[in-house]
PDB file of C-alpha atoms in Angstrom:
ATOM      1  CA  UNK D 489     165.569 106.577 158.582  1.00 57.00           C
ATOM      2  CA  UNK D 490     163.324 104.506 156.498  1.00 75.00           C
ATOM      3  CA  UNK D 491     160.669 105.496 154.059  1.00 73.00           C
ATOM      4  CA  UNK D 492     157.741 104.606 156.400  1.00 74.00           C
ATOM      5  CA  UNK D 493     159.051 106.865 159.112  1.00 77.00           C
ATOM      6  CA  UNK D 494     159.399 109.816 156.717  1.00 78.00           C
ATOM      7  CA  UNK D 495     155.896 109.185 155.356  1.00 74.00           C
ATOM      8  CA  UNK D 496     154.470 109.163 158.899  1.00 78.00           C
ATOM      9  CA  UNK D 497     156.136 112.468 159.782  1.00 79.00           C
ATOM     10  CA  UNK D 498     154.901 114.119 156.579  1.00 77.00           C
ATOM     11  CA  UNK D 499     151.372 112.754 157.189  1.00 77.00           C
ATOM     12  CA  UNK D 500     151.395 114.076 160.764  1.00 79.00           C
ATOM     13  CA  UNK D 501     152.536 117.492 159.555  1.00 78.00           C
ATOM     14  CA  UNK D 502     149.804 117.513 156.916  1.00 79.00           C
ATOM     15  CA  UNK D 503     147.095 116.621 159.523  1.00 83.00           C
ATOM     16  CA  UNK D 504     148.246 119.438 161.826  1.00 82.00           C
ATOM     17  CA  UNK D 505     148.191 121.961 158.982  1.00 82.00           C
ATOM     18  CA  UNK D 506     144.793 120.657 157.738  1.00 81.00           C
ATOM     19  CA  UNK D 507     143.219 121.412 161.136  1.00 83.00           C
ATOM     20  CA  UNK D 508     143.949 125.130 160.699  1.00 84.00           C
ATOM     21  CA  UNK D 509     140.794 126.669 159.119  1.00 83.00           C
ATOM     22  CA  UNK D 510     142.793 129.492 157.438  1.00 84.00           C
ATOM     23  CA  UNK D 511     144.610 126.878 155.390  1.00 82.00           C
ATOM     24  CA  UNK D 512     141.814 124.343 154.848  1.00 83.00           C
ATOM     25  CA  UNK D 513     139.052 126.712 153.621  1.00 89.00           C
ATOM     26  CA  UNK D 514     141.080 128.519 150.913  1.00 89.00           C
ATOM     27  CA  UNK D 515     142.410 125.161 149.701  1.00 88.00           C
ATOM     28  CA  UNK D 516     138.867 123.720 149.470  1.00 88.00           C
ATOM     29  CA  UNK D 517     137.686 126.875 147.685  1.00 90.00           C
ATOM     30  CA  UNK D 518     140.524 126.548 145.176  1.00 91.00           C
ATOM     31  CA  UNK D 519     139.667 122.891 144.523  1.00 90.00           C
ATOM     32  CA  UNK D 520     135.978 123.790 144.080  1.00 95.00           C
ATOM     33  CA  UNK D 521     136.787 126.605 141.606  1.00 95.00           C
ATOM     34  CA  UNK D 522     139.076 124.324 139.594  1.00 95.00           C
ATOM     35  CA  UNK D 523     136.358 121.655 139.491  1.00 94.00           C
ATOM     36  CA  UNK D 524     133.759 124.177 138.276  1.00 95.00           C
ATOM     37  CA  UNK D 525     136.111 125.510 135.578  1.00 93.00           C
ATOM     38  CA  UNK D 526     136.807 121.991 134.294  1.00 91.00           C
ATOM     39  CA  UNK D 527     133.069 121.121 134.258  1.00 90.00           C
ATOM     40  CA  UNK D 528     132.197 124.404 132.482  1.00 88.00           C
ATOM     41  CA  UNK D 529     134.941 123.887 129.898  1.00 85.00           C
ATOM     42  CA  UNK D 530     133.774 120.392 128.980  1.00 84.00           C
ATOM     43  CA  UNK D 531     130.067 121.292 128.986  1.00 84.00           C
ATOM     44  CA  UNK D 532     130.558 124.206 126.558  1.00 82.00           C
ATOM     45  CA  UNK D 533     130.996 121.782 123.661  1.00 74.00           C
ATOM     46  CA  UNK D 534     127.595 120.279 124.404  1.00 74.00           C
ATOM     47  CA  UNK D 535     125.783 123.580 124.995  1.00 75.00           C
ATOM     48  CA  UNK D 536     127.178 125.407 121.966  1.00 71.00           C
ATOM     49  CA  UNK D 537     126.832 122.409 119.611  1.00 67.00           C
ATOM     50  CA  UNK D 538     130.497 122.658 118.676  1.00 68.00           C
ATOM     51  CA  UNK D 539     131.114 121.037 115.281  1.00 67.00           C
ATOM     52  CA  UNK D 540     127.400 120.964 114.348  1.00 71.00           C
ATOM     53  CA  UNK D 541     127.726 123.304 111.365  1.00 79.00           C
ATOM     54  CA  UNK D 542     125.935 123.638 108.048  1.00 78.00           C
ATOM     55  CA  UNK D 543     127.205 125.289 104.888  1.00 82.00           C
ATOM     56  CA  UNK D 544     124.905 128.165 103.922  1.00 85.00           C
ATOM     57  CA  UNK D 545     123.278 127.362 100.562  1.00 88.00           C
ATOM     58  CA  UNK D 546     123.166 129.851  97.683  1.00 86.00           C
ATOM     59  CA  UNK D 547     119.706 131.421  97.807  1.00 86.00           C
ATOM     60  CA  UNK D 548     120.387 134.302  95.387  1.00 86.00           C
ATOM     61  CA  UNK D 549     118.178 134.114  92.301  1.00 85.00           C
ATOM     62  CA  UNK D 550     115.774 131.653  93.950  1.00 85.00           C
ATOM     63  CA  UNK D 551     112.074 132.449  94.351  1.00 88.00           C
ATOM     64  CA  UNK D 552     111.185 133.192  97.965  1.00 85.00           C
ATOM     65  CA  UNK D 553     109.063 130.034  98.340  1.00 86.00           C
ATOM     66  CA  UNK D 554     111.970 127.871  97.123  1.00 88.00           C
ATOM     67  CA  UNK D 555     114.359 129.697  99.476  1.00 86.00           C
ATOM     68  CA  UNK D 556     112.128 128.761 102.444  1.00 88.00           C
ATOM     69  CA  UNK D 557     112.179 125.088 101.390  1.00 89.00           C
ATOM     70  CA  UNK D 558     115.968 125.094 101.115  1.00 87.00           C
ATOM     71  CA  UNK D 559     116.297 126.847 104.491  1.00 86.00           C
ATOM     72  CA  UNK D 560     114.105 124.206 106.147  1.00 88.00           C
ATOM     73  CA  UNK D 561     116.316 121.487 104.715  1.00 88.00           C
ATOM     74  CA  UNK D 562     119.413 123.111 106.264  1.00 84.00           C
ATOM     75  CA  UNK D 563     117.636 124.034 109.544  1.00 84.00           C
ATOM     76  CA  UNK D 564     118.052 127.787 108.989  1.00 87.00           C
ATOM     77  CA  UNK D 565     115.673 130.681 109.676  1.00 87.00           C
ATOM     78  CA  UNK D 566     115.101 133.267 106.967  1.00 87.00           C
ATOM     79  CA  UNK D 567     114.567 136.921 107.846  1.00 85.00           C
ATOM     80  CA  UNK D 568     113.453 139.418 105.182  1.00 85.00           C
ATOM     81  CA  UNK D 569     115.393 142.624 105.678  1.00 84.00           C
ATOM     82  CA  UNK D 570     114.835 144.645 102.558  1.00 80.00           C
ATOM     83  CA  UNK D 571     113.168 144.717  99.180  1.00 79.00           C
ATOM     84  CA  UNK D 572     114.076 146.733  96.141  1.00 78.00           C
ATOM     85  CA  UNK D 573     112.876 146.615  92.585  1.00 74.00           C
ATOM     86  CA  UNK D 574     115.319 145.531  89.882  1.00 76.00           C
ATOM     87  CA  UNK D 575     113.783 145.571  86.408  1.00 72.00           C
ATOM     88  CA  UNK D 576     115.981 142.751  85.087  1.00 79.00           C
ATOM     89  CA  UNK D 577     115.094 140.301  87.909  1.00 82.00           C
ATOM     90  CA  UNK D 578     111.877 138.353  88.453  1.00 84.00           C
ATOM     91  CA  UNK D 579     109.601 139.703  91.222  1.00 84.00           C
ATOM     92  CA  UNK D 580     109.923 137.848  94.533  1.00 82.00           C
ATOM     93  CA  UNK D 581     113.421 136.476  93.954  1.00 87.00           C
ATOM     94  CA  UNK D 582     116.291 136.717  96.407  1.00 86.00           C
ATOM     95  CA  UNK D 583     118.771 139.459  95.475  1.00 86.00           C
ATOM     96  CA  UNK D 584     121.257 139.222  98.376  1.00 86.00           C
ATOM     97  CA  UNK D 585     121.802 137.135 101.487  1.00 87.00           C
ATOM     98  CA  UNK D 586     123.843 137.497 104.647  1.00 86.00           C
ATOM     99  CA  UNK D 587     125.762 135.336 105.557  1.00 87.00           C
ATOM    100  CA  UNK D 588     126.812 134.639 101.976  1.00 84.00           C
ATOM    101  CA  UNK D 589     126.698 131.153 100.511  1.00 84.00           C
ATOM    102  CA  UNK D 590     129.543 128.859 101.496  1.00 85.00           C
ATOM    103  CA  UNK D 591     129.932 130.174 105.050  1.00 86.00           C
ATOM    104  CA  UNK D 592     129.391 127.755 107.921  1.00 84.00           C
ATOM    105  CA  UNK D 593     126.674 128.420 110.494  1.00 83.00           C
ATOM    106  CA  UNK D 594     124.955 126.413 113.200  1.00 80.00           C
ATOM    107  CA  UNK D 595     121.435 125.005 113.177  1.00 79.00           C
ATOM    108  CA  UNK D 596     118.668 127.556 113.728  1.00 80.00           C
ATOM    109  CA  UNK D 597     120.725 130.602 112.749  1.00 87.00           C
ATOM    110  CA  UNK D 598     119.198 133.523 110.837  1.00 87.00           C
ATOM    111  CA  UNK D 599     119.943 134.203 107.180  1.00 87.00           C
ATOM    112  CA  UNK D 600     119.011 137.768 106.240  1.00 91.00           C
ATOM    113  CA  UNK D 601     117.566 138.259 102.764  1.00 87.00           C
ATOM    114  CA  UNK D 602     117.008 141.155 100.396  1.00 85.00           C
ATOM    115  CA  UNK D 603     114.369 140.336  97.776  1.00 87.00           C
ATOM    116  CA  UNK D 604     113.146 141.846  94.537  1.00 84.00           C
ATOM    117  CA  UNK D 605     109.845 143.617  95.206  1.00 79.00           C
ATOM    118  CA  UNK D 606     106.739 142.298  93.470  1.00 78.00           C
ATOM    119  CA  UNK D 607     105.677 145.778  92.371  1.00 77.00           C
ATOM    120  CA  UNK D 608     107.985 148.632  91.458  1.00 76.00           C
ATOM    121  CA  UNK D 609     108.041 151.722  93.609  1.00 78.00           C
ATOM    122  CA  UNK D 610     105.843 154.483  92.168  1.00 82.00           C
ATOM    123  CA  UNK D 611     107.519 157.836  91.532  1.00 83.00           C
ATOM    124  CA  UNK D 612     106.060 161.247  90.742  1.00 85.00           C
ATOM    125  CA  UNK D 613     106.909 162.434  87.254  1.00 84.00           C
ATOM    126  CA  UNK D 614     109.032 165.582  87.254  1.00 87.00           C
ATOM    127  CA  UNK D 615     108.084 168.649  85.247  1.00 85.00           C
ATOM    128  CA  UNK D 616     110.402 168.573  82.248  1.00 84.00           C
ATOM    129  CA  UNK D 617     108.540 170.889  79.848  1.00 85.00           C
ATOM    130  CA  UNK D 618     110.588 174.037  79.287  1.00 85.00           C
ATOM    131  CA  UNK D 619     113.840 172.462  80.524  1.00 85.00           C
ATOM    132  CA  UNK D 620     116.845 171.938  78.290  1.00 86.00           C
ATOM    133  CA  UNK D 621     117.463 168.389  77.093  1.00 85.00           C
ATOM    134  CA  UNK D 622     120.567 168.135  79.253  1.00 89.00           C
ATOM    135  CA  UNK D 623     118.705 169.315  82.378  1.00 88.00           C
ATOM    136  CA  UNK D 624     115.755 167.012  81.584  1.00 84.00           C
ATOM    137  CA  UNK D 625     118.060 163.985  81.397  1.00 87.00           C
ATOM    138  CA  UNK D 626     119.583 164.908  84.758  1.00 89.00           C
ATOM    139  CA  UNK D 627     116.120 165.325  86.349  1.00 87.00           C
ATOM    140  CA  UNK D 628     114.962 161.982  84.936  1.00 85.00           C
ATOM    141  CA  UNK D 629     118.016 160.239  86.334  1.00 87.00           C
ATOM    142  CA  UNK D 630     117.577 161.860  89.760  1.00 86.00           C
ATOM    143  CA  UNK D 631     113.933 160.768  89.823  1.00 84.00           C
ATOM    144  CA  UNK D 632     114.785 157.139  89.068  1.00 82.00           C
ATOM    145  CA  UNK D 633     113.302 157.293  85.568  1.00 85.00           C
ATOM    146  CA  UNK D 634     114.948 156.698  82.210  1.00 84.00           C
ATOM    147  CA  UNK D 635     114.869 158.539  78.931  1.00 85.00           C
ATOM    148  CA  UNK D 636     112.884 156.707  76.277  1.00 85.00           C
ATOM    149  CA  UNK D 637     112.482 157.935  72.704  1.00 85.00           C
ATOM    150  CA  UNK D 638     113.796 161.348  71.823  1.00 85.00           C
ATOM    151  CA  UNK D 639     111.862 163.139  69.058  1.00 82.00           C
ATOM    152  CA  UNK D 640     113.018 166.427  67.628  1.00 85.00           C
ATOM    153  CA  UNK D 641     110.800 169.075  66.062  1.00 83.00           C
ATOM    154  CA  UNK D 642     111.744 172.539  64.838  1.00 85.00           C
ATOM    155  CA  UNK D 643     111.157 175.175  67.519  1.00 80.00           C
ATOM    156  CA  UNK D 644     112.587 178.540  68.485  1.00 82.00           C
ATOM    157  CA  UNK D 645     113.770 177.053  71.816  1.00 77.00           C
ATOM    158  CA  UNK D 646     116.635 174.854  70.632  1.00 81.00           C
ATOM    159  CA  UNK D 647     117.024 171.562  72.593  1.00 81.00           C
ATOM    160  CA  UNK D 648     114.141 172.469  74.895  1.00 86.00           C
ATOM    161  CA  UNK D 649     111.607 169.840  76.032  1.00 85.00           C
ATOM    162  CA  UNK D 650     108.187 170.649  74.560  1.00 83.00           C
ATOM    163  CA  UNK D 651     106.264 167.568  75.699  1.00 86.00           C
ATOM    164  CA  UNK D 652     106.820 164.509  77.917  1.00 86.00           C
ATOM    165  CA  UNK D 653     104.892 161.250  77.518  1.00 86.00           C
ATOM    166  CA  UNK D 654     104.743 157.733  78.931  1.00 86.00           C
ATOM    167  CA  UNK D 655     103.540 154.807  76.791  1.00 85.00           C
ATOM    168  CA  UNK D 656     102.019 157.218  74.263  1.00 83.00           C
ATOM    169  CA  UNK D 657     100.005 159.271  76.797  1.00 85.00           C
ATOM    170  CA  UNK D 658     100.936 162.824  77.707  1.00 85.00           C
ATOM    171  CA  UNK D 659     102.586 162.941  81.101  1.00 82.00           C
ATOM    172  CA  UNK D 660     101.638 165.674  83.548  1.00 82.00           C
ATOM    173  CA  UNK D 661     103.868 166.696  86.445  1.00 78.00           C
ATOM    174  CA  UNK D 662     102.922 164.680  89.556  1.00 80.00           C
ATOM    175  CA  UNK D 663     101.611 161.628  87.637  1.00 84.00           C
ATOM    176  CA  UNK D 664     102.776 158.353  89.189  1.00 86.00           C
ATOM    177  CA  UNK D 665     105.155 156.137  87.226  1.00 85.00           C
ATOM    178  CA  UNK D 666     106.930 152.893  88.131  1.00 83.00           C
ATOM    179  CA  UNK D 667     110.567 153.362  89.040  1.00 80.00           C
ATOM    180  CA  UNK D 668     112.794 152.766  86.023  1.00 79.00           C
ATOM    181  CA  UNK D 669     110.035 153.648  83.506  1.00 82.00           C
ATOM    182  CA  UNK D 670     110.979 155.125  80.138  1.00 87.00           C
ATOM    183  CA  UNK D 671     109.738 158.682  79.537  1.00 86.00           C
ATOM    184  CA  UNK D 672     109.582 159.842  75.906  1.00 87.00           C
ATOM    185  CA  UNK D 673     110.594 163.447  75.213  1.00 86.00           C
ATOM    186  CA  UNK D 674     109.688 165.782  72.339  1.00 81.00           C
TER     187      UNK D 674
END
């Protein structure tokens, strides 16, 4: 037997099997699925911009206007999530960011910011008159206020708060103060 004869017999067998629809249709379906998987796999790199990454810049400590300029340069979108007031930081500066600087993200991704509020939150002054010094310090801390100057005067109630004031003015319970303000006690 020669090679041509064997090839002819195999080709004839293949043609007979190919005419059977129960063999041909599943085989064509399998070829179609494999083709679609290969096309999807290679097109994912184009659709997801694989490799098109930017390093997130450090925005912490920057004014908000400067942070927007930097974000435009890196093709990022800024989203303000939160604001809190920190006395030691300038108003309107970025306190935290997510994702943090140095991470790699793709173009158009969101960077979530927490900024320092322009105005401090206003808090009601607690009633400290008649409280012990220790209790007054605890109440000030719980209210978000700080103890300023302590002045002592002789009185029958030892270590009792006789008067509370803010910036030289007598402070009444319920008066509004900026968070972190110093309350003087007598």
